[in-house]
Short mmCIF file of C-alpha atoms in Angstrom, two decimals:
data_model
loop_
_atom_site.label_atom_id
_atom_site.label_comp_id
_atom_site.label_asym_id
_atom_site.label_seq_id
_atom_site.Cartn_x
_atom_site.Cartn_y
_atom_site.Cartn_z
CA UNK A 1 24.92 -0.20 10.68
CA UNK A 2 21.54 -0.83 12.34
CA UNK A 3 20.05 -4.00 10.88
CA UNK A 4 16.91 -4.02 13.01
CA UNK A 5 13.89 -5.06 10.97
CA UNK A 6 11.47 -2.17 10.68
CA UNK A 7 8.00 -3.05 9.42
CA UNK A 8 4.81 -1.10 9.10
CA UNK A 9 1.08 -1.31 8.78
CA UNK A 10 -0.29 1.62 6.78
CA UNK A 11 -4.10 1.59 6.58
CA UNK A 12 -6.29 4.23 5.01
CA UNK A 13 -8.92 5.68 7.41
CA UNK A 14 -11.70 5.61 4.83
CA UNK A 15 -13.92 3.19 6.72
CA UNK A 16 -13.90 0.39 9.27
CA UNK A 17 -11.18 -2.22 8.74
CA UNK A 18 -12.38 -5.56 7.35
CA UNK A 19 -11.07 -9.10 7.59
CA UNK A 20 -8.64 -8.67 4.69
CA UNK A 21 -7.03 -5.63 6.32
CA UNK A 22 -6.61 -7.59 9.55
CA UNK A 23 -5.00 -10.49 7.71
CA UNK A 24 -2.26 -8.23 6.33
CA UNK A 25 -1.87 -6.45 9.66
CA UNK A 26 -1.39 -9.69 11.57
CA UNK A 27 1.20 -11.04 9.14
CA UNK A 28 3.12 -7.76 9.13
CA UNK A 29 3.08 -7.69 12.93
CA UNK A 30 4.10 -11.33 13.36
CA UNK A 31 6.99 -10.95 10.90
CA UNK A 32 8.38 -7.93 12.72
CA UNK A 33 7.91 -9.38 16.20
CA UNK A 34 9.47 -12.70 15.18
CA UNK A 35 12.56 -10.79 14.00
CA UNK A 36 12.69 -8.70 17.18
CA UNK A 37 12.12 -5.57 15.10
CA UNK A 38 10.12 -2.38 15.41
CA UNK A 39 6.58 -1.85 14.17
CA UNK A 40 5.30 1.43 12.71
CA UNK A 41 1.65 2.43 12.31
CA UNK A 42 1.25 5.03 9.58
CA UNK A 43 -2.07 6.56 8.59
CA UNK A 44 -2.44 6.91 4.82
CA UNK A 45 -4.95 9.74 4.63
CA UNK A 46 -3.90 11.34 1.35
CA UNK A 47 -7.48 11.62 0.08
CA UNK A 48 -9.18 14.37 2.13
CA UNK A 49 -12.62 13.50 0.76
CA UNK A 50 -12.63 9.87 1.94
CA UNK A 51 -10.49 9.83 5.07
CA UNK A 52 -11.75 10.76 8.53
CA UNK A 53 -10.13 11.10 11.93
CA UNK A 54 -12.86 9.01 13.55
CA UNK A 55 -11.86 6.07 11.36
CA UNK A 56 -8.19 6.51 12.28
CA UNK A 57 -9.03 6.38 15.99
CA UNK A 58 -11.26 3.37 15.43
CA UNK A 59 -8.64 1.37 13.52
CA UNK A 60 -6.09 2.04 16.26
CA UNK A 61 -8.58 0.77 18.83
CA UNK A 62 -9.35 -2.30 16.71
CA UNK A 63 -5.66 -3.18 16.39
CA UNK A 64 -5.14 -2.90 20.13
CA UNK A 65 -8.24 -5.04 20.71
CA UNK A 66 -6.62 -7.76 18.59
CA UNK A 67 -3.38 -7.51 20.56
CA UNK A 68 -1.39 -5.87 17.75
CA UNK A 69 0.74 -3.08 19.19
CA UNK A 70 3.25 -0.73 17.54
CA UNK A 71 6.44 1.00 18.61
CA UNK A 72 6.16 4.18 16.53
CA UNK A 73 3.42 6.00 14.72
CA UNK A 74 -0.12 7.18 15.16
CA UNK A 75 -1.01 8.04 18.77
CA UNK A 76 2.49 6.93 19.84
CA UNK A 77 4.91 9.28 18.08
CA UNK A 78 8.53 8.57 17.35
CA UNK A 79 11.66 9.95 15.67
CA UNK A 80 10.45 9.66 12.06
CA UNK A 81 7.13 11.48 12.19
CA UNK A 82 4.76 12.89 11.38
CA UNK A 83 3.04 9.55 10.85
CA UNK A 84 0.03 10.81 8.91
CA UNK A 85 0.35 11.38 5.18
CA UNK A 86 -1.83 14.49 5.38
CA UNK A 87 0.93 16.08 7.47
CA UNK A 88 3.80 15.02 5.20
CA UNK A 89 3.15 17.16 2.10
CA UNK A 90 6.48 18.99 2.45
CA UNK A 91 8.33 15.65 2.22
CA UNK A 92 6.55 14.74 -1.01
CA UNK A 93 7.14 18.20 -2.46
CA UNK A 94 10.88 17.90 -1.77
CA UNK A 95 11.10 14.57 -3.60
CA UNK A 96 8.96 15.93 -6.44
CA UNK A 97 11.35 18.85 -6.93
CA UNK A 98 14.38 16.54 -6.94
CA UNK A 99 12.84 14.61 -9.83
CA UNK A 100 11.76 17.83 -11.53
CA UNK A 101 15.34 19.16 -11.38
CA UNK A 102 16.47 16.01 -13.19
CA UNK A 103 13.98 16.62 -16.00
CA UNK A 104 12.13 13.40 -15.18
CA UNK A 105 8.61 14.74 -14.77
CA UNK A 106 6.24 16.59 -17.08
CA UNK A 107 2.72 18.09 -16.96
CA UNK A 108 -0.16 16.05 -18.33
CA UNK A 109 -3.32 17.83 -19.47
CA UNK A 110 -5.31 14.77 -20.55
CA UNK A 111 -8.83 14.32 -19.25
CA UNK A 112 -9.90 10.95 -17.93
CA UNK A 113 -11.73 10.21 -21.19
CA UNK A 114 -8.62 11.05 -23.18
CA UNK A 115 -6.42 8.87 -20.95
CA UNK A 116 -8.74 5.94 -21.55
CA UNK A 117 -8.97 6.50 -25.29
CA UNK A 118 -8.77 3.45 -27.49
CA UNK A 119 -5.43 4.58 -28.91
CA UNK A 120 -3.74 3.77 -25.60
CA UNK A 121 -2.36 0.26 -25.10
CA UNK A 122 -3.93 -1.83 -22.35
CA UNK A 123 -2.59 -4.31 -19.84
CA UNK A 124 -3.87 -7.85 -19.73
CA UNK A 125 -5.97 -7.04 -16.65
CA UNK A 126 -7.91 -4.40 -18.55
CA UNK A 127 -6.29 -1.33 -16.99
CA UNK A 128 -5.32 1.38 -19.44
CA UNK A 129 -1.65 2.28 -19.83
CA UNK A 130 -0.94 5.94 -20.47
CA UNK A 131 -0.01 6.47 -24.11
CA UNK A 132 2.42 9.34 -23.45
CA UNK A 133 0.27 11.94 -25.18
CA UNK A 134 1.69 14.92 -23.26
CA UNK A 135 5.25 13.65 -23.00
CA UNK A 136 6.55 15.55 -26.03
CA UNK A 137 4.51 18.75 -25.88
CA UNK A 138 6.54 21.90 -26.50
CA UNK A 139 6.32 25.04 -24.36
CA UNK A 140 3.81 26.73 -26.64
CA UNK A 141 1.49 23.73 -26.62
CA UNK A 142 1.71 23.50 -22.85
CA UNK A 143 0.96 27.20 -22.47
CA UNK A 144 -2.13 26.85 -24.64
CA UNK A 145 -3.48 23.90 -22.63
CA UNK A 146 -2.65 25.65 -19.36
CA UNK A 147 -5.27 28.27 -20.10
CA UNK A 148 -8.14 25.83 -19.61
CA UNK A 149 -6.74 22.92 -17.58
CA UNK A 150 -4.66 22.35 -14.50
CA UNK A 151 -2.19 19.57 -15.23
CA UNK A 152 -1.34 16.44 -13.34
CA UNK A 153 2.35 15.59 -13.30
CA UNK A 154 3.86 12.32 -14.54
CA UNK A 155 7.27 10.73 -14.24
CA UNK A 156 8.99 9.36 -17.34
CA UNK A 157 9.63 5.62 -17.18
CA UNK A 158 12.38 3.81 -19.07
CA UNK A 159 11.90 0.98 -21.52
CA UNK A 160 13.24 -1.69 -19.19
CA UNK A 161 12.13 -4.66 -17.13
CA UNK A 162 11.96 -4.20 -13.35
CA UNK A 163 12.32 -7.36 -11.25
CA UNK A 164 10.84 -7.84 -7.77
CA UNK A 165 12.17 -10.71 -5.66
CA UNK A 166 9.19 -11.00 -3.37
CA UNK A 167 9.69 -12.83 -0.08
CA UNK A 168 6.44 -14.79 -0.52
CA UNK A 169 5.36 -14.63 -4.16
CA UNK A 170 8.83 -15.16 -5.61
CA UNK A 171 10.19 -13.37 -8.68
CA UNK A 172 7.87 -10.95 -10.45
CA UNK A 173 8.94 -9.00 -13.54
CA UNK A 174 7.29 -6.08 -15.26
CA UNK A 175 8.25 -4.26 -18.48
CA UNK A 176 7.71 -0.81 -17.02
CA UNK A 177 6.98 1.16 -20.19
CA UNK A 178 4.70 -1.51 -21.69
CA UNK A 179 2.72 -2.54 -18.61
CA UNK A 180 2.72 0.70 -16.65
CA UNK A 181 3.70 3.71 -18.71
CA UNK A 182 4.49 7.15 -17.35
CA UNK A 183 2.57 7.38 -14.09
CA UNK A 184 1.15 10.26 -12.06
CA UNK A 185 3.11 11.72 -9.13
CA UNK A 186 0.83 14.67 -8.42
CA UNK A 187 -2.81 15.01 -9.31
CA UNK A 188 -4.28 18.06 -10.99
CA UNK A 189 -5.78 19.16 -7.65
CA UNK A 190 -2.29 19.26 -6.11
CA UNK A 191 -2.60 16.06 -4.06
CA UNK A 192 0.49 13.87 -4.30
CA UNK A 193 -0.12 10.37 -5.62
CA UNK A 194 0.15 7.21 -3.56
CA UNK A 195 3.16 5.87 -5.49
CA UNK A 196 5.32 8.85 -4.54
CA UNK A 197 3.96 9.20 -1.01
CA UNK A 198 4.46 5.57 -0.01
CA UNK A 199 8.06 5.56 -1.23
CA UNK A 200 8.88 8.83 0.54
CA UNK A 201 7.26 7.61 3.75
CA UNK A 202 8.86 4.19 3.85
CA UNK A 203 12.27 5.68 3.11
CA UNK A 204 11.94 8.45 5.70
CA UNK A 205 10.68 6.01 8.34
CA UNK A 206 13.52 3.58 7.51
CA UNK A 207 11.08 0.78 6.76
CA UNK A 208 13.06 -2.31 5.75
CA UNK A 209 10.18 -4.76 5.34
CA UNK A 210 6.86 -4.13 3.59
CA UNK A 211 4.06 -6.66 4.10
CA UNK A 212 0.84 -5.94 2.21
CA UNK A 213 -1.83 -7.48 -0.03
CA UNK A 214 -0.98 -9.32 -3.24
CA UNK A 215 -3.10 -6.84 -5.19
CA UNK A 216 -0.30 -4.28 -4.73
CA UNK A 217 2.42 -6.46 -6.23
CA UNK A 218 2.10 -4.94 -9.70
CA UNK A 219 2.66 -1.43 -8.29
CA UNK A 220 5.96 -2.45 -6.69
CA UNK A 221 8.11 -1.99 -9.86
CA UNK A 222 6.95 1.64 -10.04
CA UNK A 223 7.94 2.16 -6.45
CA UNK A 224 11.30 0.45 -6.96
CA UNK A 225 11.93 2.79 -9.88
CA UNK A 226 11.27 5.81 -7.65
CA UNK A 227 13.53 4.41 -4.91
CA UNK A 228 16.28 4.12 -7.50
CA UNK A 229 15.78 7.65 -8.82
CA UNK A 230 15.94 9.07 -5.30
CA UNK A 231 18.94 6.94 -4.29
CA UNK A 232 17.08 5.31 -1.40
CA UNK A 233 17.42 1.76 -0.15
CA UNK A 234 14.66 -0.56 -1.35
CA UNK A 235 12.93 -2.59 1.40
CA UNK A 236 12.07 -6.28 1.31
CA UNK A 237 8.56 -7.00 0.03
CA UNK A 238 6.11 -9.71 1.08
CA UNK A 239 2.81 -9.67 -0.80
CA UNK A 240 0.28 -11.79 1.06
CA UNK A 241 -2.79 -13.56 -0.35
CA UNK A 242 -6.14 -11.81 -0.42
CA UNK A 243 -9.20 -13.04 1.45
CA UNK A 244 -12.09 -13.61 -0.94
CA UNK A 245 -15.82 -14.03 -0.52
CA UNK A 246 -17.28 -17.40 -1.69
CA UNK A 247 -18.28 -15.79 -5.01
CA UNK A 248 -14.65 -14.85 -5.66
CA UNK A 249 -14.83 -11.13 -5.00
CA UNK A 250 -12.32 -9.41 -2.77
CA UNK A 251 -13.49 -8.28 0.65
CA UNK A 252 -13.83 -4.50 0.75
CA UNK A 253 -14.74 -1.66 3.09
CA UNK A 254 -17.25 -0.34 0.59
CA UNK A 255 -19.44 -3.43 0.78
CA UNK A 256 -19.12 -3.77 4.58
CA UNK A 257 -17.87 -7.35 4.27
CA UNK A 258 -16.97 -8.63 7.71
CA UNK A 259 -15.83 -5.28 9.06
CA UNK A 260 -14.59 -4.92 12.61
CA UNK A 261 -17.87 -3.63 13.90
CA UNK A 262 -19.55 -6.95 13.10
CA UNK A 263 -16.50 -9.08 13.91
CA UNK A 264 -16.09 -7.68 17.41
CA UNK A 265 -19.69 -8.60 18.15
CA UNK A 266 -19.22 -12.20 16.93
CA UNK A 267 -15.72 -13.11 18.13
CA UNK A 268 -13.30 -12.65 20.96
CA UNK A 269 -9.86 -11.31 19.96
CA UNK A 270 -8.39 -14.79 20.41
CA UNK A 271 -11.05 -16.44 18.23
CA UNK A 272 -10.53 -13.94 15.45
CA UNK A 273 -6.72 -14.16 15.60
CA UNK A 274 -7.04 -17.95 15.49
CA UNK A 275 -9.07 -17.78 12.28
CA UNK A 276 -6.58 -15.42 10.66
CA UNK A 277 -3.64 -17.55 11.77
CA UNK A 278 -5.29 -20.66 10.30
CA UNK A 279 -5.78 -18.95 6.92
CA UNK A 280 -2.16 -17.81 7.14
CA UNK A 281 -0.95 -21.37 7.58
CA UNK A 282 0.27 -20.85 11.13
CA UNK A 283 -2.31 -23.15 12.77
CA UNK A 284 -3.49 -26.57 11.63
CA UNK A 285 -7.05 -25.71 12.61
CA UNK A 286 -8.86 -22.53 13.65
CA UNK A 287 -8.69 -22.28 17.43
CA UNK A 288 -8.50 -19.38 19.89
CA UNK A 289 -5.01 -17.98 20.37
CA UNK A 290 -3.49 -14.67 21.44
CA UNK A 291 -1.43 -12.90 18.80
CA UNK A 292 1.62 -12.89 21.09
CA UNK A 293 1.48 -16.69 21.34
CA UNK A 294 2.06 -17.01 17.58
CA UNK A 295 5.27 -15.00 17.43
CA UNK A 296 7.83 -17.64 18.38
CA UNK A 297 6.67 -20.18 15.77
CA UNK A 298 5.81 -17.75 12.97
CA UNK A 299 7.23 -18.95 9.64
CA UNK A 300 6.83 -17.33 6.23
CA UNK A 301 7.35 -20.75 4.63
CA UNK A 302 3.90 -21.80 5.89
CA UNK A 303 2.04 -18.77 4.52
CA UNK A 304 0.17 -19.69 1.31
CA UNK A 305 0.77 -17.73 -1.87
CA UNK A 306 -2.72 -18.20 -3.26
CA UNK A 307 -5.77 -16.19 -2.25
CA UNK A 308 -7.96 -17.74 0.44
CA UNK A 309 -11.75 -18.09 0.20
CA UNK A 310 -13.53 -17.21 3.42
CA UNK A 311 -16.36 -19.67 4.01
CA UNK A 312 -18.92 -20.01 6.74
CA UNK A 313 -18.72 -16.37 7.88
CA UNK A 314 -20.78 -14.45 5.34
#
């Protein structure tokens, strides 16, 4: 059995990458290269309204500028393509129909306002949890609603606790029904949801190690549930700290915080990699270094769990 570590970086081409994206990309790349594995670059362009080809080309150029290469994926090809989510709809449809045949999904006709109604329980972070309104509709009720609304489709979740043994954050548990509820697999416009797409893609591309931002940790139990339903092997997860502005907000593409356009004007690749490596605990002080020079000494034990505040750059 092939035990080669297969990692991936899977950005969304909805804008120029920012410092937080680069932080995750560098850690994912270093982890794979340290293990002598293979790196995949997948383009997560599910949302046709926000994603553009020009951004995909730009992010590939930005990664190469930093010295972060990949073995399979966008602009490279490989045996597990296509490597763009917009070209993988048939894969998602196949998984959707497997779950449908098991009686695990159902149509949901609720509007956004109805989903957020006060009758629904809420998680501690303020996000609404679906109350299961459409879960028990009979055929006649569904037919009546179908006349005026196109449904989204949800998967039924069990009343059980899912445990994630994260390689960096440690053990994380989530009561799936209480803290998540039945979640959407396909939107009412026919677009497949991220939770289904990311599981299908990582399984099909034989990804064995997922490195991504800590903000996605609470979505991992949902994905593990889908892996289990499909009978696919669950990868290792490493959820890395977020980079925050001095006021505590997360860096984002929308607010143009330290995006690559500005960063490439201010830093050399080595200077920028040195900053990222310092925040990742791989250097004692920020100093110029090529990404390849960090591979041999990379150690997950030195990566901090807590979010890092970026100072002196904004």
